[in-house]
XYZ file of C-alpha atoms in Angstrom:
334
model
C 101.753 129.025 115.778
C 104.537 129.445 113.550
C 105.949 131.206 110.314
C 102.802 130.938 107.624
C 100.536 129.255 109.364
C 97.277 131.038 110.071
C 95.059 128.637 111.372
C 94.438 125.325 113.561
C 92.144 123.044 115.095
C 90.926 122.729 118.463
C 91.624 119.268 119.524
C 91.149 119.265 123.021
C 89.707 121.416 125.600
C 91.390 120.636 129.153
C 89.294 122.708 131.283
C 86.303 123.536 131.911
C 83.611 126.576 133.341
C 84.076 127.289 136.643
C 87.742 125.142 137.187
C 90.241 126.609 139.327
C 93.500 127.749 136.944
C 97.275 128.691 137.897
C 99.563 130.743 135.994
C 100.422 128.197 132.914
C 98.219 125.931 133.012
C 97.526 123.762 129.832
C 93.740 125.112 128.767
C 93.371 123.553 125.496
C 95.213 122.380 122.499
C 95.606 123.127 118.865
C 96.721 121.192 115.893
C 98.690 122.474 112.805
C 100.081 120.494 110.597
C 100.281 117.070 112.578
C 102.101 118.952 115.670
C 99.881 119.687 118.808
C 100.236 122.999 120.828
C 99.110 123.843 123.682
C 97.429 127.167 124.795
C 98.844 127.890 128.300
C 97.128 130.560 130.736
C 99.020 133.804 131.229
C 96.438 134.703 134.461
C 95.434 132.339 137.410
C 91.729 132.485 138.397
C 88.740 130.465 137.400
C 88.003 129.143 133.753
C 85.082 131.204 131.870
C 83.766 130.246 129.064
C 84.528 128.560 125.143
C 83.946 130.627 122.428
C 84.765 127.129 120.723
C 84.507 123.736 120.724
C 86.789 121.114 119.334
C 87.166 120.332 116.020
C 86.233 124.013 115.474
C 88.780 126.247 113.190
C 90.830 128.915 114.512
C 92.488 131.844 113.136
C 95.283 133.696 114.305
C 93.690 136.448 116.940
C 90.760 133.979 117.661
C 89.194 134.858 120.533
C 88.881 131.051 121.840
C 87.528 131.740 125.277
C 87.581 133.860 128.750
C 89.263 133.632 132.171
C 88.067 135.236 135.332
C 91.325 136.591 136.472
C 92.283 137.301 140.294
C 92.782 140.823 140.440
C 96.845 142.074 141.087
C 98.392 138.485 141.126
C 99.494 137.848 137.583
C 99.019 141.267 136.364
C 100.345 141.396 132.622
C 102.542 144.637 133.048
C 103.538 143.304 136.952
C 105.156 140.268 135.992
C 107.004 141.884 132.908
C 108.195 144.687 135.340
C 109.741 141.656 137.362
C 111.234 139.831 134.777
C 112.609 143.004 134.010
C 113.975 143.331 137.471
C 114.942 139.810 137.478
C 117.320 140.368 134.540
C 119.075 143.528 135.781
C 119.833 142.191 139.448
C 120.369 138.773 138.725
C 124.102 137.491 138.029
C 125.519 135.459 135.110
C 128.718 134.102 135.209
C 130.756 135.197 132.122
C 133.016 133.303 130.080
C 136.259 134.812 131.841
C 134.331 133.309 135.419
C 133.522 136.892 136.455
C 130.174 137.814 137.135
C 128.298 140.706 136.082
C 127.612 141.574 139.868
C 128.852 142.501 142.719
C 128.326 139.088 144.561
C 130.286 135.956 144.800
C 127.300 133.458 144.561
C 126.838 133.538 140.840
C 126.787 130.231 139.145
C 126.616 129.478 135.149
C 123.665 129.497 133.139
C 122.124 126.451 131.625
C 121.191 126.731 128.328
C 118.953 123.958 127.530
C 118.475 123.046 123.536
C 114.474 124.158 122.876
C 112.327 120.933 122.694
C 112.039 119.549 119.413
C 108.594 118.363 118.351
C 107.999 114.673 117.493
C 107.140 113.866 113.828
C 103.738 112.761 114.699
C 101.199 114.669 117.222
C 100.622 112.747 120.328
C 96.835 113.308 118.612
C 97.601 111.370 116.087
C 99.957 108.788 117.975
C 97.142 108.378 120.209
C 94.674 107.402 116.802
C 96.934 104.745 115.701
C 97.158 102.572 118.789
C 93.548 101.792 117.868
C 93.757 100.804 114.811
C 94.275 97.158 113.127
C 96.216 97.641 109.704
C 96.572 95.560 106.652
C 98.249 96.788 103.620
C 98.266 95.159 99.882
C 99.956 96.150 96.589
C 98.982 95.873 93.287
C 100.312 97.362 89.781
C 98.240 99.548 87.442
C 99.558 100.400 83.718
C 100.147 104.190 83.113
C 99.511 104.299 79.451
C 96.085 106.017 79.919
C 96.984 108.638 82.145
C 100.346 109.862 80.551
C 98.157 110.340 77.373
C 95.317 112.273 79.022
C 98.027 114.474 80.392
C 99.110 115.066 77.232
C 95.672 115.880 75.480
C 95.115 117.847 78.343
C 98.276 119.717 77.641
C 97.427 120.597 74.399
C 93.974 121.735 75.445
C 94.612 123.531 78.558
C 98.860 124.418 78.174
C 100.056 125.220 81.765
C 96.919 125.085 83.360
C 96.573 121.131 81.938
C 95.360 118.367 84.933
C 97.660 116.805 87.014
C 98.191 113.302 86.869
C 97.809 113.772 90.698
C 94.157 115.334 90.041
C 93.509 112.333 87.511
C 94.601 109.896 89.923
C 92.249 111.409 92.931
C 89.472 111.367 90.163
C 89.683 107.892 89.757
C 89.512 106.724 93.332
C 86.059 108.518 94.292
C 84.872 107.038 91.309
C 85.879 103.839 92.432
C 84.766 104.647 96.494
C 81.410 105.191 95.214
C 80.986 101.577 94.167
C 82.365 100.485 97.543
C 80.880 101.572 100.795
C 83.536 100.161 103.639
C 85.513 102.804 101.826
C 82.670 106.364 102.233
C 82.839 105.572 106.130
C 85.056 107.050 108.914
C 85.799 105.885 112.879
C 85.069 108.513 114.948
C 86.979 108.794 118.620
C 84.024 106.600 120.308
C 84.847 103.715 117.599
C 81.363 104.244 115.870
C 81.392 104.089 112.226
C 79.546 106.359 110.344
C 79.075 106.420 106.576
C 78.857 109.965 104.630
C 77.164 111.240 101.382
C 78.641 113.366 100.277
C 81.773 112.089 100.985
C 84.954 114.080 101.455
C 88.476 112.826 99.899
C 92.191 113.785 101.784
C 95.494 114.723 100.223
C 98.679 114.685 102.186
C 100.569 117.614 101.350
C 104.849 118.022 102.483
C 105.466 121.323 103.349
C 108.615 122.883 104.864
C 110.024 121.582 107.862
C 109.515 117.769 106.686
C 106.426 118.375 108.192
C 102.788 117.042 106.629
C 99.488 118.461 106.207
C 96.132 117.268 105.137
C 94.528 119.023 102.534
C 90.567 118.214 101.645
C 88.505 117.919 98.649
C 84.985 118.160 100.140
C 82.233 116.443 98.363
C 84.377 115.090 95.792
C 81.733 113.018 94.849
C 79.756 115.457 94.002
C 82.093 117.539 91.669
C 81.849 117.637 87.820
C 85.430 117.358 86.443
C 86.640 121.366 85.881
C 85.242 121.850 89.718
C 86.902 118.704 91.120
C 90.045 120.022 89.570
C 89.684 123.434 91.032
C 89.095 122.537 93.793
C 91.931 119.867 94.424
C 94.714 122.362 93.158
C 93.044 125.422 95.729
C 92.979 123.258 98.369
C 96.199 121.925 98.279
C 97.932 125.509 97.746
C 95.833 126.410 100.569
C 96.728 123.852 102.654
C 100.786 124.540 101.729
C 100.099 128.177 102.970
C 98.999 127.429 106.208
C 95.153 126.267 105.908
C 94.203 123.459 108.687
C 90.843 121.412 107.761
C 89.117 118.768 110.099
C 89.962 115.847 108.603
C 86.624 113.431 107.519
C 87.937 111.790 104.651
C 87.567 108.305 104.239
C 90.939 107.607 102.171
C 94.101 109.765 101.934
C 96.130 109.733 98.995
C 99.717 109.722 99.720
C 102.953 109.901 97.236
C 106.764 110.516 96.986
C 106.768 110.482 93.377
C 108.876 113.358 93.325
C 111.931 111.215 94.828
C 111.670 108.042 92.583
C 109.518 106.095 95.661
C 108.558 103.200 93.817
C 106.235 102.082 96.984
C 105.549 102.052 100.665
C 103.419 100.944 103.406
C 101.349 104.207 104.636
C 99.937 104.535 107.995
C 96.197 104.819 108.038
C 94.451 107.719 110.677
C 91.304 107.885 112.611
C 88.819 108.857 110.514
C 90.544 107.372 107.823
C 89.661 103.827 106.726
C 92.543 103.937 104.322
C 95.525 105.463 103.027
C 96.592 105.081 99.371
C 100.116 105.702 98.546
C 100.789 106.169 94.885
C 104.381 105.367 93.622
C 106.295 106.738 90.976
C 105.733 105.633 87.724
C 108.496 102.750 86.595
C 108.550 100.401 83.906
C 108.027 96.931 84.565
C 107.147 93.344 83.293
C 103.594 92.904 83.195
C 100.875 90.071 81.611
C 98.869 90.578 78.664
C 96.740 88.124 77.757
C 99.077 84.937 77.861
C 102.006 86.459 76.862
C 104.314 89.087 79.186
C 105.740 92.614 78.178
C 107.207 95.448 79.670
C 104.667 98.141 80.312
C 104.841 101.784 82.295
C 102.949 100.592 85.691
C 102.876 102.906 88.878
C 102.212 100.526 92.389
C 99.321 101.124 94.451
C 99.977 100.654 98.103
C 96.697 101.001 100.544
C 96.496 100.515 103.968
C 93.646 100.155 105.922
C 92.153 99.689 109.101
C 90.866 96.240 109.452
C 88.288 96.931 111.824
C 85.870 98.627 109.118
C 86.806 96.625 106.042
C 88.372 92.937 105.777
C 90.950 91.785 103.164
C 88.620 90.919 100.071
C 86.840 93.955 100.247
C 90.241 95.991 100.102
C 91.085 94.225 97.352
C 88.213 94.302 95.372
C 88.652 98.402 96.272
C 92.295 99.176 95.233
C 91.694 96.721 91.889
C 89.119 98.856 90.887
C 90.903 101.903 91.258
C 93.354 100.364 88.813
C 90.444 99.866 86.332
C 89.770 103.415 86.754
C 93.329 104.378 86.099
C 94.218 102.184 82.984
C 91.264 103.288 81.163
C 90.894 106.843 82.682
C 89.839 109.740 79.951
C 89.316 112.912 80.692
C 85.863 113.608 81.938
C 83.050 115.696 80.408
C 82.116 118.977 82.178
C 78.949 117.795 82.870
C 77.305 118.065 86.401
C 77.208 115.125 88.874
């Protein structure tokens, strides 16, 4: 599944018990980091059965289900003995024009570039031509979480909060006071509403490629075991860790290249997708008068078919509340 990665979902399963397979057919398919593989047979004969189901979790060496094989047709050792054969007899046309055998019939190889994989699953492509978007942008001031960074600094040295984690803290706290934003769309378009609620992080990882990692029951967490928890799961989820995604929001950022803000796309589950930008200084109010204050912009998009415009707004300005006066949290149970 590729270099690191140790684990997918199932997505899809394309047959079933009892149907008829040929050698290659497409049986089911796996997702790893946004990019959807499929799992072709290496036997004809007739479909068994799943040792899975999708949105299951796979590991590498998974046994994910059985085929009734037809005896001596697609062999394993018979067809590599005649791709051996196949090499040795057939002829390639070298540079010079000469071929590499005896007869006059050779013709060039084609060497076709390998496929390269689109940016976005056909999955998720799939997800997104269902859903009705609307995105709004609004400033909050920085003040408060540049100096809990830096109490928590002097408290906890290297091993100090993230702004990241203090930023993810502060919208559960504000999805608790608004339900639109604890539900998900499932593939049927029913919309269900969960407690405990779960809370998504994209993560870049090589290959410009994007994974989700998942804080589960982040409303549930006191403060040292939401941070924990964010910072395993997103390691995890750099080293090849794939989670069914059932988080309500997302929380996207390019901080690290000076993106001040953008318009994210918003996935099925999803309701919403909250990009964070980096933090800039700006002219902001005060009272009647106007200064220039640290602010980072809050960008969330959502799907308008679980939550209308007021109610996003009422959403992402309380997570700016919960930003410009965020402290860090006592270590007391929730």
């Amino acid at each position: 599944m590729g270099e690191g990665i140790r684990a997918a979902k199932v997505v899809s399963l394309l047959k079933q018990p009892g149907d008829k397979i040929e050698l290659d057919d497409q049986l089911c398919e796996l997702e790893t980091d946004k990019a959807v593989y499929p799992v072709e047979s290496s036997f004809a004969g007739v479909m068994g059965e799943w040792k899975t189901k999708v949105e299951d979790n796979v590991e590498i060496g998974q046994e994910l289900g059985t085929i009734l094989a037809e005896p001596g047709t697609n062999d394993a050792e018979d067809w590599a003995e005649e791709m051996e054969t196949a090499a040795e007899t057939s002829p390639v046309q070298q540079p010079n024009g000469a071929a590499n055998s005896p007869t006059h019939h050779s013709s060039p190889v084609t060497r076709h570039s390998p496929s390269i994989s689109p940016a976005l699953s056909p999955t998720i492509t799939r997800r997104l031509s269902r859903v009705v978007p609307a995105n709004l942008q609004i400033d909050a001031r920085w003040d408060a979480i540049r100096a809990a960074r830096a109490d928590a600094k002097k408290s906890d040295g290297k091993n100090a909060a993230s702004p990241s984690v203090m930023i993810a803290w502060s919208v559960v706290r504000a999805m608790e006071k608004h339900a639109s934003f604890r539900r998900i769309m499932l593939d049927d378009d029913q919309i269900i509403e969960n407690d405990p609620f779960d809370l998504g992080i994209a993560v870049a990882i090589e290959g410009d490629r994007l994974a989700t990692a998942v804080v589960t029951h982040a409303n549930t967490r006191d403060w040292p075991d939401f941070v924990k928890r964010y910072n395993d799961t997103v390691e995890e989820t750099r080293t090849g860790r794939v989670d069914a995604v059932n988080a309500p929001i997302v929380i996207s950022s390019l901080g690290a290249f000076g993106v001040r803000a953008a318009a994210p796309i918003v996935v099925p589950p999803s309701v919403g997708t909250l990009f964070i930008g980096s933090a800039h200084f700006d002219t902001v109010s005060s009272g009647k008068k106007k200064e220039t204050a640290e602010v980072v912009t809050l960008s969330l998009t959502f799907d308008h078919r679980i939550v209308n415009g007021a109610g996003a707004a009422s959403f992402v300005h309380d997570i700016k509340q919960q930003i410009e006066a965020f402290q860090i949290p006592a270590a007391t149970p929730r």
